[in-house]
Each structure stands twice: as structure tokens, then as C-alpha cells.
CSV table of C-alpha atoms in Angstrom, one decimal:
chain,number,residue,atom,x,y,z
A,1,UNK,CA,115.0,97.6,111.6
A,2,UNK,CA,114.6,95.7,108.2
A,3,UNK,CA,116.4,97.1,105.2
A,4,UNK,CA,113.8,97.8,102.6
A,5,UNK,CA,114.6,97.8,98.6
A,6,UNK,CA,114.3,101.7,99.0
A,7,UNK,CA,117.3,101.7,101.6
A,8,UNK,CA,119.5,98.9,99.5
A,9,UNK,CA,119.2,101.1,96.2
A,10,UNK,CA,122.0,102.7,95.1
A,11,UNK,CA,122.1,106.5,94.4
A,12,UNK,CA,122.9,107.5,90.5
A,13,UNK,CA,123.5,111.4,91.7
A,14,UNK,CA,122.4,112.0,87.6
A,15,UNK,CA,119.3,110.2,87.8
A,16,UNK,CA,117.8,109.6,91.7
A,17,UNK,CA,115.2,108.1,92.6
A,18,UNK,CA,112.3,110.4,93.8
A,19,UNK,CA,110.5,107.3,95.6
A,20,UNK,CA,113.9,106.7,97.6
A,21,UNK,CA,114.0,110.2,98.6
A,22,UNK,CA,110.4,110.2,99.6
A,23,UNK,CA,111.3,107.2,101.5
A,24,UNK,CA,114.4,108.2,102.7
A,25,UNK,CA,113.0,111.4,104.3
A,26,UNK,CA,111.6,111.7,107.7
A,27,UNK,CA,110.9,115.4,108.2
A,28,UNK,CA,107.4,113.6,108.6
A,29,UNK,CA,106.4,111.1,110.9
A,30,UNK,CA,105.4,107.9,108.8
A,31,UNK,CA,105.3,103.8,109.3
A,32,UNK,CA,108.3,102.8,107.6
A,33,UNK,CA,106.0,99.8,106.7
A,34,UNK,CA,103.1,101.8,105.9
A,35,UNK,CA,105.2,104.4,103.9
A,36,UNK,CA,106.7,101.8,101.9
A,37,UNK,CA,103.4,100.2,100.8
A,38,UNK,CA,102.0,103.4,99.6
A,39,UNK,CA,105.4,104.1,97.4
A,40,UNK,CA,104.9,100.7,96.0
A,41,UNK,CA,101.3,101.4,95.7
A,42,UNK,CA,101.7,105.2,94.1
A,43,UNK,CA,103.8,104.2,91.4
A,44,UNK,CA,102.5,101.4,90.2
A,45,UNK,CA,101.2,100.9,86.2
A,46,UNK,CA,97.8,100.7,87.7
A,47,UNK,CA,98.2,104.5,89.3
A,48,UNK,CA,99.9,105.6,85.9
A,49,UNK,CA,98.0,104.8,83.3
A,50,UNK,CA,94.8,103.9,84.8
A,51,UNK,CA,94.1,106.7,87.1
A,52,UNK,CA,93.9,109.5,84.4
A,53,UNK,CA,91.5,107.9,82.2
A,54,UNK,CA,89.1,106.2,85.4
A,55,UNK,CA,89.0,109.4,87.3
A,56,UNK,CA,86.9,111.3,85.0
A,57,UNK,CA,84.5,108.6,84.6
A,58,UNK,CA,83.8,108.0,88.0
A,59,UNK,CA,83.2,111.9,88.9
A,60,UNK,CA,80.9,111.7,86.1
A,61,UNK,CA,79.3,108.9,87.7
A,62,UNK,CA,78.4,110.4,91.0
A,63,UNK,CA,77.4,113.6,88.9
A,64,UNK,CA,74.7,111.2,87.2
A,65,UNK,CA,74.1,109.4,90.4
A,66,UNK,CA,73.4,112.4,92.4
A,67,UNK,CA,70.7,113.5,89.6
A,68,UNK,CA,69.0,109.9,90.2
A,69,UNK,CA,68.8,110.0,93.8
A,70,UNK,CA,66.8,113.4,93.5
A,71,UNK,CA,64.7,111.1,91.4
A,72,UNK,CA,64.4,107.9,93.7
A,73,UNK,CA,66.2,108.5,96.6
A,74,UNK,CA,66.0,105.4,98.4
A,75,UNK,CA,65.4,102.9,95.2
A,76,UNK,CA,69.3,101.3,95.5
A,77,UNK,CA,69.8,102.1,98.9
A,78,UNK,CA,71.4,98.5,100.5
A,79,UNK,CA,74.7,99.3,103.0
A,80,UNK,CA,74.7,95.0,103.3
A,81,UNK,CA,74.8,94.8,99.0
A,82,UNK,CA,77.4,98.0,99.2
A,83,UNK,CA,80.0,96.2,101.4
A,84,UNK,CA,79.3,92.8,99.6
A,85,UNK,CA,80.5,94.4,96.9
A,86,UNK,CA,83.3,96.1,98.6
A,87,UNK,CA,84.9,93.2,99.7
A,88,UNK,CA,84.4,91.1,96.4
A,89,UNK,CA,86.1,94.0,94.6
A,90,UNK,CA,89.2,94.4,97.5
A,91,UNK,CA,89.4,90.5,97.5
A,92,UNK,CA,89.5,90.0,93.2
A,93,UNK,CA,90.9,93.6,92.0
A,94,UNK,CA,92.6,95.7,94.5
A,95,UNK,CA,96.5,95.2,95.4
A,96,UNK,CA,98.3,93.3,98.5
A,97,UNK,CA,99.4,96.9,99.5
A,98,UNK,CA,96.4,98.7,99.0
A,99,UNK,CA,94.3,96.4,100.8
A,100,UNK,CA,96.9,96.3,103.9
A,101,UNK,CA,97.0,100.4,103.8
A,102,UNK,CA,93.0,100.2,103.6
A,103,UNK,CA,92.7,97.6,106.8
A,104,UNK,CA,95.5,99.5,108.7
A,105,UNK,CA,93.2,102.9,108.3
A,106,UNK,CA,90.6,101.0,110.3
A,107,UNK,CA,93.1,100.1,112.8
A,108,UNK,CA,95.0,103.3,113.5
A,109,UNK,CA,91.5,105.2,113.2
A,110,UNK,CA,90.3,103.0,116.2
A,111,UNK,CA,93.3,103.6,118.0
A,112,UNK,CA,93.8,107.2,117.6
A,113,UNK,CA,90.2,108.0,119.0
A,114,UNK,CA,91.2,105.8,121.9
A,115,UNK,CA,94.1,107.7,122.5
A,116,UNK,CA,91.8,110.9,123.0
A,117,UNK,CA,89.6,109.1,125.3
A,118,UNK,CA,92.0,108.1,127.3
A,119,UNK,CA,93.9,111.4,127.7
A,120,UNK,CA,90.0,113.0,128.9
A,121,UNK,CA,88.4,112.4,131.9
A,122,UNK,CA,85.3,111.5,130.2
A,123,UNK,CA,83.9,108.2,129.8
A,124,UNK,CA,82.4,107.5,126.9
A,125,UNK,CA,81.1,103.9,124.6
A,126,UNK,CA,83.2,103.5,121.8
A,127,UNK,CA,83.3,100.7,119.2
A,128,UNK,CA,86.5,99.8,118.2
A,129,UNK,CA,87.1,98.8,114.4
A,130,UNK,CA,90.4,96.3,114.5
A,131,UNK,CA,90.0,94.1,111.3
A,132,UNK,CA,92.8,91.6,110.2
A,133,UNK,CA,91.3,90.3,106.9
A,134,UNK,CA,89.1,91.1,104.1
A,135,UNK,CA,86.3,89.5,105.6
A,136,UNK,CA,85.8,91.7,108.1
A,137,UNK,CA,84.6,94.0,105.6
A,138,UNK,CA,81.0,92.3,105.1
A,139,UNK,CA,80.5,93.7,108.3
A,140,UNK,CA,79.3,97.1,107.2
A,141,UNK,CA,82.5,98.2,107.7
A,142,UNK,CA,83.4,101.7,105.7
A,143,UNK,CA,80.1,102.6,107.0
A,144,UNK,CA,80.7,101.7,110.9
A,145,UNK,CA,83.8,103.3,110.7
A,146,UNK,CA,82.1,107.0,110.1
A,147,UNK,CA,79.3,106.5,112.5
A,148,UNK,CA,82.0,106.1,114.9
A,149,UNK,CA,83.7,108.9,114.0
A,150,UNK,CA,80.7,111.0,114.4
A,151,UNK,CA,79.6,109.2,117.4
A,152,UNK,CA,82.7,109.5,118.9
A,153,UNK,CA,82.9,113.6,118.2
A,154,UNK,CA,78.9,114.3,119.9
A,155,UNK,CA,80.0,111.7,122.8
A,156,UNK,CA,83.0,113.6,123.8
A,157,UNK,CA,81.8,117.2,123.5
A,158,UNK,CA,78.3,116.5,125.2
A,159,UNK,CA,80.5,114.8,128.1
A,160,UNK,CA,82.6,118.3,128.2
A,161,UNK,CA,79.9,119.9,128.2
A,162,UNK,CA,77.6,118.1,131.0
A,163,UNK,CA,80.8,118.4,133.3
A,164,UNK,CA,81.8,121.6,131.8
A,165,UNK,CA,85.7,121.1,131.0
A,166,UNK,CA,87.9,121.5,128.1
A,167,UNK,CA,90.0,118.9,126.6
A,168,UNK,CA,93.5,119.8,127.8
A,169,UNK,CA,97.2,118.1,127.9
A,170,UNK,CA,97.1,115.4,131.0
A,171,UNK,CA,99.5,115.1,133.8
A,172,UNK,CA,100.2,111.9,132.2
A,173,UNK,CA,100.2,111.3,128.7
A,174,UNK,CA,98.3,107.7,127.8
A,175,UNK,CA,99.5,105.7,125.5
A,176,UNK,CA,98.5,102.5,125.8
A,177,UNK,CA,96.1,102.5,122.9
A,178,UNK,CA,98.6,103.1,120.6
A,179,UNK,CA,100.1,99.7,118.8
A,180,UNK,CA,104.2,99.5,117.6
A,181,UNK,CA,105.0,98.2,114.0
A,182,UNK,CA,102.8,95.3,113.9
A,183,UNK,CA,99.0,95.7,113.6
A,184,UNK,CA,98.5,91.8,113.3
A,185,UNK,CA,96.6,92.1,109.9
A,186,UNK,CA,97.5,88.8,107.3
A,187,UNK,CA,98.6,89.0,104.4
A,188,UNK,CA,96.3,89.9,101.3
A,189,UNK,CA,95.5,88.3,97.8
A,190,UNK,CA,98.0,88.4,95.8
A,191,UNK,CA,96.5,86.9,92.6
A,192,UNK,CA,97.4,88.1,89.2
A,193,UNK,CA,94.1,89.9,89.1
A,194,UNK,CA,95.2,91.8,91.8
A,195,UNK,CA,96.7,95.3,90.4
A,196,UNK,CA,94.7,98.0,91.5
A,197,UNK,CA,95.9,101.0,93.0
A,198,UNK,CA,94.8,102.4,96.5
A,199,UNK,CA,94.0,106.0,94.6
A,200,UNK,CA,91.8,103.9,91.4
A,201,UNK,CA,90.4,101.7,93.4
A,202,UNK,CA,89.0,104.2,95.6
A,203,UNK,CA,88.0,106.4,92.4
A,204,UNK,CA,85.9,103.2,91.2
A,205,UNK,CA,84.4,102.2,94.0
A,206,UNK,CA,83.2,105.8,95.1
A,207,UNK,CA,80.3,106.4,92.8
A,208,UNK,CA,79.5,102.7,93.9
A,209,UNK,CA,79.5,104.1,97.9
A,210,UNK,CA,77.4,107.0,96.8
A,211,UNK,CA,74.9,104.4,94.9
A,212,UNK,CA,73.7,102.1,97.8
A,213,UNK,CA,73.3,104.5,100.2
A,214,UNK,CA,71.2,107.2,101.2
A,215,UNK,CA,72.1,110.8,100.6
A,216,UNK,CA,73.0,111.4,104.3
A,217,UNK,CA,74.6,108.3,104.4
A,218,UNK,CA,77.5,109.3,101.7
A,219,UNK,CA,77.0,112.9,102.1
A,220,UNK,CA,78.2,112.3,106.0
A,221,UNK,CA,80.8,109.8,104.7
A,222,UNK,CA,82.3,112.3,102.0
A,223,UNK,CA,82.3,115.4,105.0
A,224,UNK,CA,83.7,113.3,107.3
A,225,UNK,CA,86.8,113.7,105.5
A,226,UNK,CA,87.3,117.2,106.8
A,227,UNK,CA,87.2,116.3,110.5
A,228,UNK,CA,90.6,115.5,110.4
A,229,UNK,CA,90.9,119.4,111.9
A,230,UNK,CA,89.0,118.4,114.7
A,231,UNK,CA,90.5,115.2,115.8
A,232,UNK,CA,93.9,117.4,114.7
A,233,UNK,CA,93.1,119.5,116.5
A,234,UNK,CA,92.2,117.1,119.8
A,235,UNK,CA,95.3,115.4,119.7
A,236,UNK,CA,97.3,118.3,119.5
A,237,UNK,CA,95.8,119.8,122.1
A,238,UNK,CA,96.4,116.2,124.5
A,239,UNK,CA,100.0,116.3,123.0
A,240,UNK,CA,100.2,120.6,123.4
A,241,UNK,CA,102.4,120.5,120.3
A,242,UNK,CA,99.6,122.5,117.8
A,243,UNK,CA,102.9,122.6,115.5
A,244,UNK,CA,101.7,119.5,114.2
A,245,UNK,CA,98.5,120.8,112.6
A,246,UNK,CA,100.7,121.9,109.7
A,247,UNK,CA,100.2,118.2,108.8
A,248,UNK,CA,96.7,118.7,107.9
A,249,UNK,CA,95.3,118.4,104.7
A,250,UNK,CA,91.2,118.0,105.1
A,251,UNK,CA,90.6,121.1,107.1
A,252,UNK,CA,86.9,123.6,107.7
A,253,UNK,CA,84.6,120.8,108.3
A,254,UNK,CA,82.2,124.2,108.8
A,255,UNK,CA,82.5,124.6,105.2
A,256,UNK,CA,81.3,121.2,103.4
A,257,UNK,CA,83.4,120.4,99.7
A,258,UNK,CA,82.1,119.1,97.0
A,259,UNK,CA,81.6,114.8,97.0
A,260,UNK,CA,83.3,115.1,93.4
A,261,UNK,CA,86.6,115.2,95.4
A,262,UNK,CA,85.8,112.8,98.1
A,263,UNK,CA,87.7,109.6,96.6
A,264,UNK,CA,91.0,112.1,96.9
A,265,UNK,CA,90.7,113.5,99.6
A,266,UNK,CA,90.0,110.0,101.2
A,267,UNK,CA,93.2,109.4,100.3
A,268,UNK,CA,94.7,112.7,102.5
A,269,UNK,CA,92.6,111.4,105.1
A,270,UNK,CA,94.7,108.0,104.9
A,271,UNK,CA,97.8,110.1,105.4
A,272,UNK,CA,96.9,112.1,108.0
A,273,UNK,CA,96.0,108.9,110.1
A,274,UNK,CA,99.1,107.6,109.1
A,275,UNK,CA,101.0,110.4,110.3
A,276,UNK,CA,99.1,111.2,113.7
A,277,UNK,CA,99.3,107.5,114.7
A,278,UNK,CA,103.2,107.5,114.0
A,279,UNK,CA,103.6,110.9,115.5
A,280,UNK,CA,102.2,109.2,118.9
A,281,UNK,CA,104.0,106.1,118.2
A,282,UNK,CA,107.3,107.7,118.1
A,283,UNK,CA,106.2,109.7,121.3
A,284,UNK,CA,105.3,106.6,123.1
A,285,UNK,CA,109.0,105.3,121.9
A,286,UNK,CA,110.6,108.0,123.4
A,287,UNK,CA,108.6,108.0,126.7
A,288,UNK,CA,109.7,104.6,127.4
A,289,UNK,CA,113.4,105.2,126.7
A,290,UNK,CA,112.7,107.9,129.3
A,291,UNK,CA,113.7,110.7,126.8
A,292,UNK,CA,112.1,113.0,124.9
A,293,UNK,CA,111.4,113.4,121.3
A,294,UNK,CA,111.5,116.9,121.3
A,295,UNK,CA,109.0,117.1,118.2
A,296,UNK,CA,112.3,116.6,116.2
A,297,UNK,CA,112.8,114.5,113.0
């Protein structure tokens, strides 16, 4: 494995370094590549000084945007104009890092769901979401990847249903769907215009999400977030380790938050895909070693 400037730096015992530690630990399971792009990414100037005075502004935003829409709900409405937008602003604003952790959500998301599928014995249309570049966001991307998720969760419990079974751990466990290290995706811009955080850039471009589409469209975008539980909840069940739920942070889909929060706890949701998808990565690892992980850090 490749040393990483967190594993080459030195400890000062009367001054360490909390993003080494963070790093350094593995009491959860995390990409070392993808945990060391959102270090780089959390404490960056951008995340520091920018954050604090953006966030407020952009809550008040979708505060003042929600009070339009009741107005002229469909006036701004354009999905196509949304993601144009989206990928102008990744491509000129955001940072290397935060784009690659933003493509690599799309990734593991597909992959995780595929995971579940094929640890059922239902068969159901999916529509995997693998993008390797930014321009693969024009394609209504952020808003395909909820209607998946949604799609997804009605396909598989009406298939249940109809054949009247429960989702259960397999004989075998599956996991061919699940990628090692590399996810294949190129390397981003890397301009001098190119400092914002994963956590502001999100923040900014919230209130824009919540502009161009409908109500229903953001309002199932923003409670989408809290199906993490569920799909938890799935793969736990596959896995029969429900021990890992503990690593939940969106939880009680039943009980819809406010969309003030939504560009935080889009960030959670990042985390928690990151952790599920290395969770089963490392269990795939230790399958094909012909050992067993034994949930253990």
C-alpha cells in the first residue's frame, strides 16, 4: 500500500496532529484513498474560513426560495439548466478532492445497491450510475441518482412482496459488484480557481438544487438522505452483522427533517457510503484470502 503524507509525518507527542490520528485510525472501515481526500478536503482554508460565513446565507436562501415556490411553483423549474450549472460550478470552483469524493459517491452508490440485488433472489431493472469525469454530470445526474434510489427501494420490496419472502443473509455471500481501490475515475481540474470545499460547495449549490426543481423533486432529494437506515439496514441484514448500523448517521426516514439541513447531512450520507462500501470491500478481501474478517478492525 502507498505511504501517504499522513503516514510519513512525524509525531510531536506535545502537539499531534488530529488529521493524522483521524487517518491513522481504523476502528472504522474507510478508503484509505477516499479518507485521505476528505482530510485534505476538511481542513482546507476554503472549509475554515468560508464555511461559517456561506452557510447562513445559503439556509437563508432556501428559506426565501421555499416562500417563492409557494408563489410560482414551477416558474424556474429546469433539471437540464440545474445540472448545467452543476457541472460548470464542479468544473471552475470546486476542489480535485471534492469532485473525486462527489464522482466516487455515484460509484459506490451504484455498487452498493448491486450488492443487495445480488444477495436477493429477486430480479429487478436497475440503472447503474458509474461516471469517470465531470461531464457525465450534464446527464441529469444528482437527479438520476435519487430516482434510483427510490426506484430501487419500491422494486425490491414489491418483488418481496409478490413472492412473499424476506431479504435474508444468502448461502453465498456476492460480491462481485463491489470494486477494490481503483474506481477508474480521472483526475479533476486542478486550476487555481479550484478551492472549494466538498462541505461549501455543497452549502452553495443547495439552495441552487432546491431552485430548478419542483418541490417534490428536492423535497424527495433532501429525504432521501435518511434512507441510509434502510439500505443500512438491507446490507446488514445480507451481511447478518446489524452491529454495523451503529455507523449510521441519517436515520427515521418515517420522520422527514427539515431541507435547511440537507446540504450537511448530504455530507453524512457521503460517509456512510463510504463506510458500507469499504466494510464490504474488506469482507470481499477477506473472503478471497479464505479467512474471515471477523467484523474486527
Amino acid at each position: 500500500m502507498e505511504k501517504t503524507f499522513y503516514d510519513e509525518m512525524e509525531l510531536d507527542p506535545n502537539d499531534p496532529n488530529p488529521w493524522q490520528a483521524l487517518y491513522l485510525d481504523k476502528s472504522i472501515p474507510f478508503n484509505n484513498r477516499a479518507k485521505m481526500l476528505f482530510l485534505q478536503d476538511a481542513q482546507s482554508k476554503s472549509r475554515q474560513f468560508l464555511l461559517p460565513v456561506i452557510r447562513p446565507f445559503a439556509r437563508l436562501c432556501i428559506v426565501l426560495f421555499q416562500l417563492i415556490k409557494l408563489v410560482i411553483p414551477k416558474k424556474f423549474t429546469s433539471p437540464r439548466l440545474l445540472h448545467q450549472i452543476l457541472y460548470w460550478g464542479m468544473k471552475t470552483f470546486v476542489s480535485p478532492q471534492a469532485n473525486e469524493m462527489i464522482l466516487r459517491h455515484f460509484n459506490i452508490g451504484s455498487e452498493i445497491l448491486a450488492f443487495i440485488k445480488s444477495n436477493t433472489s429477486v430480479d429487478i431493472e436497475m440503472n447503474p450510475l458509474k461516471p469517470k469525469n465531470l461531464l457525465a454530470v450534464k446527464d441529469n445526474l444528482f437527479l438520476i441518482h435519487d430516482l434510483n434510489l427510490y426506484n430501487f427501494i419500491i422494486r425490491l420490496n414489491k418483488e418481496l412482496k409478490e413472492k412473499n419472502i424476506r431479504l435474508q443473509p444468502p448461502e453465498k455471500l456476492n460480491l462481485d459488484n463491489i470494486s477494490d481501490d481503483s474506481l477508474g475515475i480521472e483526475p479533476m481540474p486542478n486550476r487555481w480557481t479550484n478551492f472549494l470545499d466538498l462541505t461549501t460547495a455543497i452549502e452553495i449549490f443547495t439552495p441552487v438544487y432546491q431552485l430548478l426543481l419542483t418541490d417534490s423533486d428536492f423535497w424527495r432529494a433532501s429525504n432521501s438522505l435518511q434512507l441510509d437506515e434502510t439500505i443500512g439496514i438491507y446490507a446488514a441484514t445480507i451481511l447478518n452483522s446489524p452491529q454495523h448500523l451503529a455507523l449510521l448517521n441519517n436515520k427515521h426516514p418515517l420522520v422527514p427533517l427539515s431541507t435547511i439541513s440537507a446540504g450537511y447531512r448530504l455530507i453524512l450520507h457521503g460517509l456512510s457510503s463510504e463506510e458500507l462500501h469499504a466494510l464490504l470491500n474488506r469482507k470481499k478481501h477477506a473472503m478471497a484470502s479464505g479467512g474471515n474478517d471477523h467484523n474486527g478492525i
